[in-house]
Amino acid sequence: MTFLRSLLFQIFFWTWSVLINLAYIPALLMPRRVTIRGQALWARVSFWGLKHIAGMDYEVRGRENIPNGPAIYASKHLSMWETVATHVLFPDPAIVMKRQLLWVPGYGWYAKSAKMIVIDREGGAKTIRSLIADAKAAIADNRQVVIFPEGTRRPLDASADYKPGIAALYGALDVPCVPIAHNSGLYWPRRGFARKPGKVIVEVLPAIPPGLKRQAFMAELEGRIERATARLLAEGGFQGAPANAAAASS
């Protein structure tokens, strides 16, 4: 049954994605917010299909931890689910994404039109400067800067690997950093075809205020996200644990 529901969802998802990509081509010549609204529509209808076809829903906890003003949102990255969810959870996200995603037909066009924050992972110091400049522009435009600090999707039992980009943003922007944990990988695996029935739990954790030293910030961010992720994975029935969960709990 899971195979059949996954197959039907995939047919729905890719058909819907192609249709909306074609329908929104005129938006590429319009103001950026037209594209943002199109991305939100794509994500919401996709999640409707995910719930009613594949039996996969979601719940958000900790909304009270979302600051009133500008902030960086740093999320655990376990699957493609949270990439789609970003367009549902935030009204105007500026997502930090790798340059290669611009090459994806449709998605890349609209990411560029929406002025996502595109980085070259091999660019070194130039990449950090560009990241900071684009993030400052997004904050000035009252957008939500969303970053996956590990840079790529991680296996459920892998140890954390937080990159320096998040520390650079935190130090340069002087705004709170909001950690986000979830257990999406239990239901939308990092790789593979299956979309498993169940409920993804997203937890918005208390914001880390600006002003911490780099090392202290990175330890606090990793500790909060990894502890909460391990707890949410266990709540969803995962029998293992991230390799660094014990260290993060100390």
Tab-separated table of C-alpha atoms in Angstrom:
chain	number	residue	atom	x	y	z
A	1	MET	CA	0.000	0.000	0.000
A	2	THR	CA	2.855	2.418	0.791
A	3	PHE	CA	4.351	1.727	-2.628
A	4	LEU	CA	1.065	2.429	-4.417
A	5	ARG	CA	0.378	5.622	-2.454
A	6	SER	CA	3.955	6.780	-3.036
A	7	LEU	CA	3.617	6.129	-6.759
A	8	LEU	CA	0.334	8.050	-6.962
A	9	PHE	CA	1.824	10.942	-5.028
A	10	GLN	CA	4.868	11.073	-7.300
A	11	ILE	CA	2.611	11.222	-10.354
A	12	PHE	CA	0.566	13.979	-8.711
A	13	PHE	CA	3.615	15.911	-7.492
A	14	TRP	CA	5.513	15.958	-10.768
A	15	THR	CA	2.425	16.644	-12.862
A	16	TRP	CA	1.472	19.539	-10.588
A	17	SER	CA	5.044	20.853	-10.595
A	18	VAL	CA	5.235	20.862	-14.403
A	19	LEU	CA	1.839	22.546	-14.744
A	20	ILE	CA	2.543	25.346	-12.276
A	21	ASN	CA	6.027	25.903	-13.691
A	22	LEU	CA	4.507	26.430	-17.120
A	23	ALA	CA	1.639	28.564	-15.834
A	24	TYR	CA	3.963	30.897	-13.931
A	25	ILE	CA	6.426	31.576	-16.759
A	26	PRO	CA	4.989	35.125	-17.162
A	27	ALA	CA	5.900	35.724	-13.499
A	28	LEU	CA	9.559	35.740	-14.531
A	29	LEU	CA	8.895	39.161	-16.043
A	30	MET	CA	6.887	40.409	-13.061
A	31	PRO	CA	7.826	41.663	-9.568
A	32	ARG	CA	9.565	39.144	-7.314
A	33	ARG	CA	6.581	38.729	-4.987
A	34	VAL	CA	4.535	37.177	-7.800
A	35	THR	CA	7.053	34.349	-7.926
A	36	ILE	CA	7.041	34.040	-4.125
A	37	ARG	CA	3.253	33.611	-4.169
A	38	GLY	CA	3.584	31.008	-6.907
A	39	GLN	CA	6.141	29.059	-4.874
A	40	ALA	CA	3.827	29.129	-1.856
A	41	LEU	CA	0.941	27.840	-3.982
A	42	TRP	CA	3.134	25.066	-5.392
A	43	ALA	CA	4.183	24.013	-1.877
A	44	ARG	CA	0.682	24.118	-0.361
A	45	VAL	CA	-0.898	22.055	-3.128
A	46	SER	CA	2.030	19.617	-2.959
A	47	PHE	CA	1.455	19.228	0.774
A	48	TRP	CA	-2.263	18.705	0.144
A	49	GLY	CA	-1.342	15.812	-2.116
A	50	LEU	CA	1.200	14.516	0.352
A	51	LYS	CA	-1.465	14.390	3.070
A	52	HIS	CA	-4.399	13.037	1.089
A	53	ILE	CA	-2.526	10.672	-1.226
A	54	ALA	CA	0.535	9.507	0.720
A	55	GLY	CA	-0.925	10.001	4.212
A	56	MET	CA	1.912	12.282	5.307
A	57	ASP	CA	0.982	15.345	7.374
A	58	TYR	CA	2.937	17.780	9.555
A	59	GLU	CA	2.741	19.677	12.829
A	60	VAL	CA	4.639	22.797	13.885
A	61	ARG	CA	5.525	23.296	17.526
A	62	GLY	CA	7.067	26.367	19.131
A	63	ARG	CA	5.609	29.083	16.930
A	64	GLU	CA	5.828	31.358	19.967
A	65	ASN	CA	9.626	31.264	19.550
A	66	ILE	CA	9.469	33.105	16.218
A	67	PRO	CA	10.819	36.650	16.749
A	68	ASN	CA	8.765	39.656	15.709
A	69	GLY	CA	11.690	41.216	13.864
A	70	PRO	CA	14.334	39.984	11.414
A	71	ALA	CA	16.093	36.706	12.111
A	72	ILE	CA	18.137	33.880	10.653
A	73	TYR	CA	16.358	30.511	10.615
A	74	ALA	CA	18.753	27.550	10.781
A	75	SER	CA	17.121	24.208	10.004
A	76	LYS	CA	18.201	20.594	10.188
A	77	HIS	CA	18.358	19.065	6.698
A	78	LEU	CA	17.184	15.451	6.396
A	79	SER	CA	15.177	15.379	3.165
A	80	MET	CA	13.618	17.415	0.371
A	81	TRP	CA	10.507	17.848	2.542
A	82	GLU	CA	11.851	20.867	4.437
A	83	THR	CA	12.853	22.550	1.179
A	84	VAL	CA	9.209	22.461	0.110
A	85	ALA	CA	8.019	23.286	3.639
A	86	THR	CA	10.042	26.502	3.721
A	87	HIS	CA	7.579	28.007	1.238
A	88	VAL	CA	4.677	27.076	3.540
A	89	LEU	CA	6.218	28.047	6.870
A	90	PHE	CA	7.586	31.469	5.872
A	91	PRO	CA	5.815	34.280	4.004
A	92	ASP	CA	8.872	35.539	2.093
A	93	PRO	CA	11.883	33.250	2.586
A	94	ALA	CA	15.351	34.013	1.269
A	95	ILE	CA	16.761	30.488	1.151
A	96	VAL	CA	20.516	29.924	1.071
A	97	MET	CA	21.026	27.401	-1.722
A	98	LYS	CA	23.872	25.965	-3.772
A	99	ARG	CA	24.466	27.372	-7.243
A	100	GLN	CA	23.897	23.997	-8.935
A	101	LEU	CA	20.173	24.186	-8.121
A	102	LEU	CA	19.837	27.052	-10.595
A	103	TRP	CA	20.471	24.492	-13.321
A	104	VAL	CA	17.280	22.573	-12.456
A	105	PRO	CA	14.686	23.468	-15.129
A	106	GLY	CA	11.785	25.365	-13.614
A	107	TYR	CA	13.014	25.394	-10.017
A	108	GLY	CA	16.180	27.270	-10.923
A	109	TRP	CA	14.327	29.900	-12.940
A	110	TYR	CA	11.975	30.721	-10.106
A	111	ALA	CA	14.668	30.603	-7.434
A	112	LYS	CA	16.562	33.249	-9.362
A	113	SER	CA	13.406	35.307	-9.907
A	114	ALA	CA	12.583	35.110	-6.192
A	115	LYS	CA	16.102	36.322	-5.328
A	116	MET	CA	17.133	33.349	-3.256
A	117	ILE	CA	20.633	33.537	-1.778
A	118	VAL	CA	22.775	31.497	-4.160
A	119	ILE	CA	26.271	30.417	-3.133
A	120	ASP	CA	29.219	28.731	-4.795
A	121	ARG	CA	30.503	26.116	-2.365
A	122	GLU	CA	33.954	26.257	-3.916
A	123	GLY	CA	34.193	30.051	-3.830
A	124	GLY	CA	35.985	30.409	-0.487
A	125	ALA	CA	36.097	33.904	0.996
A	126	LYS	CA	34.296	35.333	-2.034
A	127	THR	CA	31.331	33.074	-1.310
A	128	ILE	CA	31.161	34.258	2.308
A	129	ARG	CA	31.219	37.905	1.229
A	130	SER	CA	28.465	37.298	-1.293
A	131	LEU	CA	26.427	35.330	1.258
A	132	ILE	CA	26.620	38.150	3.793
A	133	ALA	CA	25.805	40.876	1.255
A	134	ASP	CA	22.767	39.026	-0.101
A	135	ALA	CA	21.545	38.151	3.402
A	136	LYS	CA	21.824	41.781	4.509
A	137	ALA	CA	19.757	42.809	1.490
A	138	ALA	CA	17.124	40.196	2.355
A	139	ILE	CA	16.949	41.355	5.976
A	140	ALA	CA	16.612	44.969	4.822
A	141	ASP	CA	13.685	43.825	2.656
A	142	ASN	CA	12.019	42.247	5.703
A	143	ARG	CA	12.535	38.694	4.454
A	144	GLN	CA	13.320	35.553	6.452
A	145	VAL	CA	16.860	34.258	5.866
A	146	VAL	CA	16.637	30.451	5.890
A	147	ILE	CA	19.762	28.297	5.895
A	148	PHE	CA	20.528	24.601	6.273
A	149	PRO	CA	23.785	24.835	8.257
A	150	GLU	CA	25.034	21.420	7.196
A	151	GLY	CA	24.675	22.360	3.543
A	152	THR	CA	23.256	19.039	2.373
A	153	ARG	CA	20.789	16.363	3.437
A	154	ARG	CA	22.146	14.108	6.155
A	155	PRO	CA	21.371	10.437	6.941
A	156	LEU	CA	19.303	9.963	10.092
A	157	ASP	CA	22.171	8.373	12.014
A	158	ALA	CA	24.972	10.624	10.732
A	159	SER	CA	26.957	12.909	12.989
A	160	ALA	CA	26.390	16.630	12.461
A	161	ASP	CA	28.582	18.612	10.079
A	162	TYR	CA	27.820	22.318	10.496
A	163	LYS	CA	29.526	24.590	7.947
A	164	PRO	CA	31.074	28.020	8.676
A	165	GLY	CA	28.512	29.942	6.611
A	166	ILE	CA	25.977	30.067	9.441
A	167	ALA	CA	28.574	31.531	11.832
A	168	ALA	CA	29.497	34.168	9.253
A	169	LEU	CA	25.849	35.158	8.863
A	170	TYR	CA	25.260	35.264	12.600
A	171	GLY	CA	28.308	37.436	13.208
A	172	ALA	CA	27.571	39.848	10.349
A	173	LEU	CA	23.812	40.329	10.574
A	174	ASP	CA	23.476	41.033	14.323
A	175	VAL	CA	20.026	39.415	14.484
A	176	PRO	CA	18.760	36.376	16.432
A	177	CYS	CA	19.279	32.903	15.026
A	178	VAL	CA	16.287	30.570	15.378
A	179	PRO	CA	17.179	26.841	15.387
A	180	ILE	CA	14.656	24.476	13.767
A	181	ALA	CA	14.557	20.718	14.327
A	182	HIS	CA	12.311	18.112	12.714
A	183	ASN	CA	12.039	14.440	11.820
A	184	SER	CA	11.119	14.646	8.121
A	185	GLY	CA	13.582	11.939	7.116
A	186	LEU	CA	11.427	9.301	8.801
A	187	TYR	CA	8.661	9.822	6.250
A	188	TRP	CA	10.334	11.448	3.228
A	189	PRO	CA	13.674	9.599	3.046
A	190	ARG	CA	16.806	11.396	1.935
A	191	ARG	CA	16.966	9.009	-0.988
A	192	GLY	CA	14.474	6.635	-2.476
A	193	PHE	CA	10.936	6.534	-3.769
A	194	ALA	CA	8.791	5.924	-0.689
A	195	ARG	CA	6.682	8.602	0.976
A	196	LYS	CA	5.610	7.040	4.245
A	197	PRO	CA	2.380	7.822	6.114
A	198	GLY	CA	2.826	9.676	9.387
A	199	LYS	CA	3.272	13.148	10.796
A	200	VAL	CA	6.417	15.239	10.435
A	201	ILE	CA	7.047	17.201	13.611
A	202	VAL	CA	8.742	20.565	13.171
A	203	GLU	CA	9.972	22.297	16.314
A	204	VAL	CA	10.923	25.970	16.345
A	205	LEU	CA	13.391	26.318	19.202
A	206	PRO	CA	14.102	29.433	21.298
A	207	ALA	CA	16.148	32.002	19.422
A	208	ILE	CA	19.851	32.430	20.087
A	209	PRO	CA	20.349	36.169	20.674
A	210	PRO	CA	23.050	38.016	18.734
A	211	GLY	CA	26.412	38.731	20.292
A	212	LEU	CA	27.880	35.317	21.123
A	213	LYS	CA	31.440	34.496	20.161
A	214	ARG	CA	31.766	32.275	17.111
A	215	GLN	CA	32.721	29.071	18.951
A	216	ALA	CA	30.050	29.530	21.618
A	217	PHE	CA	27.400	30.211	18.995
A	218	MET	CA	28.255	27.154	16.932
A	219	ALA	CA	28.221	24.915	20.003
A	220	GLU	CA	24.872	26.320	21.124
A	221	LEU	CA	23.290	26.010	17.681
A	222	GLU	CA	24.475	22.472	17.073
A	223	GLY	CA	23.580	21.369	20.587
A	224	ARG	CA	20.033	22.699	20.406
A	225	ILE	CA	19.261	21.338	16.938
A	226	GLU	CA	20.855	17.934	17.466
A	227	ARG	CA	19.233	17.318	20.862
A	228	ALA	CA	15.802	18.267	19.554
A	229	THR	CA	16.262	16.272	16.344
A	230	ALA	CA	17.245	13.137	18.284
A	231	ARG	CA	14.170	13.572	20.497
A	232	LEU	CA	11.810	14.046	17.538
A	233	LEU	CA	13.289	11.074	15.681
A	234	ALA	CA	12.763	8.929	18.768
A	235	GLU	CA	9.204	10.225	19.083
A	236	GLY	CA	8.601	9.055	15.523
A	237	GLY	CA	9.901	5.570	16.327
A	238	PHE	CA	13.490	5.804	15.065
A	239	GLN	CA	15.577	3.179	16.859
A	240	GLY	CA	19.010	4.646	16.199
A	241	ALA	CA	20.470	7.986	17.166
A	242	PRO	CA	22.748	10.535	15.494
A	243	ALA	CA	26.379	9.681	16.180
A	244	ASN	CA	26.923	12.934	18.066
A	245	ALA	CA	23.638	12.995	20.006
A	246	ALA	CA	25.338	12.084	23.271
A	247	ALA	CA	27.909	14.817	22.874
A	248	ALA	CA	25.228	17.353	21.994
A	249	SER	CA	23.303	16.533	25.160
A	250	SER	CA	26.235	17.379	27.402
